Amino acid sequence: MRGDEVVMAEERKDRWAGQCHCGAVRFEATLSDGLNSVRRCNCSYCRMRGAVVVSAEMGGITILGGEDRLTRYRFNTGVAEHFFCSICGIYTHHQRRSNRDQYGVNVACLDGLSPFDFAEVPVNDGINHPSDTHAPARLTGVLRFVPAEQP
């Protein structure tokens, strides 16, 4: 999907169907601000999993199938709750530490989207998390995707 197609898809809906890699976990996500909340994080866990996420409010994710296949992971303070498929291991979403009323949703799990559909993705400073520093959230940089020229 090209950038202009992502914008058109965003204008069409803020409700997206999604699933894990094997399809055991299926869900629907209503995004808080469409694709405008796209971001990454540089904390130890997010850095290792490499996901690009968008936001959904509490109650904005409906599990349509495979709820019994979802596994939870918590680390450090144990506040953020990360959900992934117990069969294929794909991270689908998490309840945010910085805003417990929101979920981060893995864009790679949303039908018709890919992290590579975004030319630039802001990277939040999760190493110096606002809940630890009591300072405002800040960006550490921008992740860019530049497609290779095709022959």
C-alpha angles and dihedrals in degrees: 000000000000123000094259090051090053089054091049091049090049092052090051096055148348091203114089133183115223145171144178121261097271094040095237091120115051125176146161121228128196105204119222096219103008111243093330092096093062112143149139131219131219099212115125095262098043091044090056097044094043097207127161111215143192127197133259124178122242105284090026094107121071118188106220097181141355099036087146088057094057115104125194130222128190128177142173105005092008092227100112113068116207119198125204139163113269090212106048098015096231117152108232104176146329139213105243123243094209093050115021089189091067139065128212109222122204105240090206088067094053114097112256096009134104133180085242091065089077117078091199131020120189114231117218122213101248093158087068094036116192090233089060100038098035086220126120117279113267140193121242095193147302127280110219131200116201113182116226116248112260119226 
